[in-house]
Tab-separated table of C-alpha atoms in Angstrom:
chain	number	residue	atom	x	y	z
A	1	GLY	CA	3.899	21.088	-8.965
A	2	GLU	CA	5.384	20.647	-5.532
A	3	ASN	CA	9.026	21.485	-4.878
A	4	VAL	CA	10.816	20.317	-1.725
A	5	GLU	CA	14.165	21.715	-0.628
A	6	GLN	CA	16.231	19.937	2.014
A	7	HIS	CA	19.203	21.140	4.069
A	8	PRO	CA	21.915	20.359	4.863
A	9	SER	CA	23.093	17.868	2.276
A	10	THR	CA	25.594	16.396	4.729
A	11	LEU	CA	25.670	16.475	8.502
A	12	SER	CA	28.256	15.086	10.888
A	13	VAL	CA	27.553	14.867	14.618
A	14	GLN	CA	29.180	13.153	17.543
A	15	GLU	CA	27.450	10.264	19.194
A	16	GLY	CA	25.008	11.531	21.781
A	17	ASP	CA	24.503	14.919	20.130
A	18	SER	CA	21.302	16.033	18.408
A	19	ALA	CA	20.782	16.314	14.662
A	20	VAL	CA	18.313	18.547	12.854
A	21	ILE	CA	17.373	18.352	9.179
A	22	LYS	CA	15.153	20.999	7.607
A	23	CYS	CA	12.860	20.997	4.605
A	24	THR	CA	10.738	23.599	2.898
A	25	TYR	CA	7.916	22.975	0.450
A	26	SER	CA	6.234	25.181	-2.108
A	27	ASP	CA	2.643	23.946	-2.446
A	28	SER	CA	0.453	25.266	0.373
A	29	ALA	CA	-2.045	22.494	-0.405
A	30	SER	CA	0.399	19.786	0.745
A	31	ASN	CA	-0.806	18.111	3.912
A	32	TYR	CA	1.283	14.979	4.400
A	33	PHE	CA	4.984	15.063	5.325
A	34	PRO	CA	6.900	11.798	5.807
A	35	TRP	CA	10.563	11.164	6.509
A	36	TYR	CA	12.428	8.174	5.082
A	37	LYS	CA	15.735	6.682	6.176
A	38	GLN	CA	17.977	4.858	3.720
A	39	GLU	CA	20.915	2.908	5.079
A	40	LEU	CA	23.804	2.170	2.778
A	41	GLY	CA	22.796	-0.342	0.113
A	42	LYS	CA	19.265	-0.694	1.441
A	43	ARG	CA	15.809	0.508	0.501
A	44	PRO	CA	14.278	3.692	1.962
A	45	GLN	CA	12.018	3.074	4.938
A	46	LEU	CA	9.502	5.332	6.632
A	47	ILE	CA	10.615	6.462	10.081
A	48	ILE	CA	8.015	9.086	10.955
A	49	ASP	CA	5.326	11.146	9.282
A	50	ILE	CA	3.096	14.078	10.144
A	51	ARG	CA	-0.146	15.402	8.761
A	52	SER	CA	-1.055	19.046	8.584
A	53	ASN	CA	-3.558	18.958	11.411
A	54	VAL	CA	-0.753	18.650	14.004
A	55	GLY	CA	2.342	20.719	14.634
A	56	GLU	CA	4.612	18.117	16.203
A	57	LYS	CA	4.941	14.359	16.477
A	58	LYS	CA	7.406	12.341	18.490
A	59	ASP	CA	8.520	8.713	18.457
A	60	GLN	CA	11.213	7.914	21.014
A	61	ARG	CA	14.366	9.766	19.890
A	62	ILE	CA	12.814	11.084	16.690
A	63	ALA	CA	10.501	14.068	16.338
A	64	VAL	CA	9.089	16.039	13.449
A	65	THR	CA	7.803	19.612	13.622
A	66	LEU	CA	5.650	21.360	11.043
A	67	ASN	CA	5.127	25.071	10.456
A	68	LYS	CA	2.404	25.401	7.842
A	69	THR	CA	2.538	29.170	7.770
A	70	ALA	CA	6.213	29.175	6.855
A	71	LYS	CA	5.870	25.964	4.809
A	72	HIS	CA	8.702	24.143	6.480
A	73	PHE	CA	9.135	21.003	8.539
A	74	SER	CA	12.071	19.517	10.385
A	75	LEU	CA	13.372	16.179	11.639
A	76	HIS	CA	14.990	16.123	15.056
A	77	ILE	CA	17.060	13.167	16.262
A	78	THR	CA	18.224	13.268	19.867
A	79	GLU	CA	20.964	11.201	21.534
A	80	THR	CA	22.297	10.090	18.171
A	81	GLN	CA	23.807	6.637	17.825
A	82	PRO	CA	26.071	5.134	15.138
A	83	GLU	CA	23.096	3.220	13.690
A	84	ASP	CA	21.449	6.569	12.915
A	85	SER	CA	24.078	7.059	10.185
A	86	ALA	CA	22.162	7.001	6.902
A	87	VAL	CA	20.643	9.217	4.228
A	88	TYR	CA	17.407	10.881	5.288
A	89	PHE	CA	14.779	12.096	2.830
A	90	CYS	CA	11.882	14.400	3.536
A	91	ALA	CA	8.817	14.424	1.310
A	92	ALA	CA	5.530	16.240	0.839
A	93	SER	CA	2.253	15.475	-0.848
A	94	PHE	CA	-1.348	16.512	-1.150
A	95	THR	CA	-3.725	13.784	-0.075
A	96	GLY	CA	-5.871	14.047	-3.162
A	97	THR	CA	-3.123	13.043	-5.577
A	98	ALA	CA	-2.850	9.335	-4.882
A	99	SER	CA	0.003	9.819	-2.430
A	100	LYS	CA	2.238	11.256	-5.093
A	101	LEU	CA	5.181	12.157	-2.927
A	102	THR	CA	7.760	14.747	-3.898
A	103	PHE	CA	11.067	14.053	-2.169
A	104	GLY	CA	13.846	16.335	-1.046
A	105	THR	CA	17.388	15.723	-2.235
A	106	GLY	CA	18.479	13.930	0.924
A	107	THR	CA	20.783	14.508	3.899
A	108	ARG	CA	23.678	12.198	4.617
A	109	LEU	CA	24.003	11.953	8.402
A	110	GLN	CA	27.238	10.634	9.850
A	111	VAL	CA	27.355	9.885	13.571
A	112	THR	CA	30.923	9.656	14.786
A	113	LEU	CA	32.160	7.953	17.943
B	1	ASP	CA	5.402	-7.996	6.020
B	2	VAL	CA	4.873	-6.140	2.777
B	3	LYS	CA	7.137	-7.407	0.085
B	4	VAL	CA	8.010	-5.439	-3.021
B	5	THR	CA	10.207	-7.404	-5.355
B	6	GLN	CA	12.118	-6.031	-8.302
B	7	SER	CA	13.132	-8.588	-10.873
B	8	SER	CA	16.707	-7.482	-11.489
B	9	ARG	CA	19.178	-5.960	-9.044
B	10	TYR	CA	21.785	-5.127	-11.680
B	11	LEU	CA	21.444	-4.671	-15.433
B	12	VAL	CA	23.890	-3.594	-18.100
B	13	LYS	CA	22.389	-2.576	-21.438
B	14	ARG	CA	23.570	-0.892	-24.597
B	15	THR	CA	22.325	2.412	-26.003
B	16	GLY	CA	19.176	1.900	-28.026
B	17	GLU	CA	18.145	-1.359	-26.375
B	18	LYS	CA	14.652	-1.833	-24.978
B	19	VAL	CA	14.700	-2.376	-21.239
B	20	PHE	CA	12.010	-3.858	-18.987
B	21	LEU	CA	12.084	-3.428	-15.220
B	22	GLU	CA	9.534	-5.514	-13.376
B	23	CYS	CA	8.063	-4.950	-9.936
B	24	VAL	CA	5.682	-7.158	-7.962
B	25	GLN	CA	4.012	-6.488	-4.610
B	26	ASP	CA	2.229	-9.093	-2.529
B	27	MET	CA	-0.033	-7.007	-0.269
B	28	ASP	CA	-2.887	-6.053	-2.604
B	29	HIS	CA	-1.800	-2.397	-2.586
B	30	GLU	CA	-3.727	0.029	-4.778
B	31	ASN	CA	-0.845	2.326	-5.686
B	32	MET	CA	2.453	1.555	-7.352
B	33	PHE	CA	5.287	3.900	-8.252
B	34	TRP	CA	8.550	4.059	-10.129
B	35	TYR	CA	11.217	6.415	-8.810
B	36	ARG	CA	14.684	7.108	-10.045
B	37	GLN	CA	17.455	7.820	-7.518
B	38	ASP	CA	20.562	9.796	-8.463
B	39	PRO	CA	23.220	11.250	-6.122
B	40	GLY	CA	22.349	14.789	-5.081
B	41	LEU	CA	18.940	14.654	-6.765
B	42	GLY	CA	17.012	12.510	-4.318
B	43	LEU	CA	14.151	10.339	-5.515
B	44	ARG	CA	12.298	11.595	-8.557
B	45	LEU	CA	8.941	10.186	-9.591
B	46	ILE	CA	8.772	8.767	-13.108
B	47	TYR	CA	5.262	7.274	-13.266
B	48	PHE	CA	2.671	5.997	-10.872
B	49	SER	CA	-0.518	3.974	-10.998
B	50	TYR	CA	-3.467	3.865	-8.630
B	51	ASP	CA	-5.405	1.124	-10.388
B	52	VAL	CA	-5.027	-1.620	-12.959
B	53	LYS	CA	-4.479	-0.189	-16.435
B	54	MET	CA	-4.282	3.321	-14.970
B	55	LYS	CA	-1.102	5.351	-15.150
B	56	GLU	CA	-0.121	8.914	-14.477
B	57	LYS	CA	3.011	10.827	-15.307
B	58	GLY	CA	5.301	11.838	-12.533
B	59	ASP	CA	7.912	14.562	-12.649
B	60	ILE	CA	10.312	12.995	-15.164
B	61	PRO	CA	8.338	10.700	-17.529
B	62	GLU	CA	10.249	11.491	-20.706
B	63	GLY	CA	11.892	8.425	-22.213
B	64	TYR	CA	9.863	5.991	-20.092
B	65	SER	CA	6.560	4.176	-20.257
B	66	VAL	CA	4.783	1.845	-17.839
B	67	SER	CA	2.361	-1.016	-17.828
B	68	ARG	CA	-0.008	-2.267	-15.150
B	69	GLU	CA	-2.004	-5.203	-16.455
B	70	LYS	CA	-2.435	-6.820	-13.034
B	71	LYS	CA	-2.828	-5.181	-9.647
B	72	GLU	CA	0.310	-6.716	-8.212
B	73	ARG	CA	2.652	-5.961	-11.109
B	74	PHE	CA	3.996	-2.645	-12.415
B	75	SER	CA	6.535	-2.556	-15.211
B	76	LEU	CA	8.823	0.257	-16.285
B	77	ILE	CA	9.861	0.296	-19.931
B	78	LEU	CA	12.704	2.160	-21.541
B	79	GLU	CA	11.872	2.003	-25.257
B	80	SER	CA	15.369	3.018	-26.367
B	81	ALA	CA	17.840	3.229	-23.520
B	82	SER	CA	20.242	6.147	-23.396
B	83	THR	CA	23.322	6.752	-21.263
B	84	ASN	CA	21.537	9.446	-19.235
B	85	GLN	CA	19.135	6.765	-18.005
B	86	THR	CA	21.942	5.079	-16.110
B	87	SER	CA	20.591	5.169	-12.569
B	88	MET	CA	19.105	3.326	-9.615
B	89	TYR	CA	15.404	2.591	-10.158
B	90	LEU	CA	13.162	2.071	-7.155
B	91	CYS	CA	9.686	0.606	-7.273
B	92	ALA	CA	7.269	1.319	-4.414
B	93	SER	CA	3.710	0.538	-3.432
B	94	SER	CA	1.209	1.988	-0.978
B	95	LEU	CA	-2.042	0.719	0.383
B	96	ALA	CA	-4.692	3.221	-0.584
B	97	ARG	CA	-5.246	6.192	-2.800
B	98	GLU	CA	-4.746	8.804	-0.099
B	99	ALA	CA	-1.252	9.629	1.100
B	100	GLY	CA	0.405	6.967	3.181
B	101	GLU	CA	3.515	4.906	3.695
B	102	LEU	CA	5.477	3.821	0.654
B	103	PHE	CA	7.052	0.363	0.678
B	104	PHE	CA	10.089	0.215	-1.540
B	105	GLY	CA	11.753	-2.587	-3.419
B	106	GLU	CA	15.497	-3.137	-3.188
B	107	GLY	CA	16.163	-1.251	-6.384
B	108	SER	CA	17.474	-2.044	-9.856
B	109	ARG	CA	20.782	-0.512	-10.815
B	110	LEU	CA	20.806	0.060	-14.557
B	111	THR	CA	23.933	0.902	-16.499
B	112	VAL	CA	23.541	1.957	-20.123
B	113	LEU	CA	26.735	1.796	-22.161
């Protein structure tokens, strides 16, 4: 089955700096890569996703890049703000398996003033 | 707005008890999932279902069973609870069989004494 590794487990940045979280996956058949944000005490919510037919996707301050050859993908947050503080999870799946997502272990991002 | 509702936010049970966790979604989604969330381990898939009365094992099905008698409802059953099943349980749903956004419930924190 799929295995997703996520690094770092914790990340502290100053407000206004950029943050990068990296994930690698094992199954070359995976073709869908979402990122979820979980604020303290709340449910995970999708913030951005990418499919294997594109190499990069951007939504305001958030971007995701995908390198299928190396089997890794990354989340980039620019101009970080205190409300970006949360746990971020990457995930991977193969479309044909009823969106059975395999998640990474999470990154706790702390944005300090 | 998609709403995924889990019946209990907090439960305390004793070892050996049978435990039912209920989940209901109101958007006619095809897929439903049960994940378990533990610190440092991310979200791990227990079981999922892509149709009524259909179920498939996830990555950690041992000690659990599920039931999906109606499209909107997906139940997780612990036949004989054990202390290592103390965890946060998250239900999720998604629209269609192919990979797409998961909508999570608020979670059920189970403590087994």
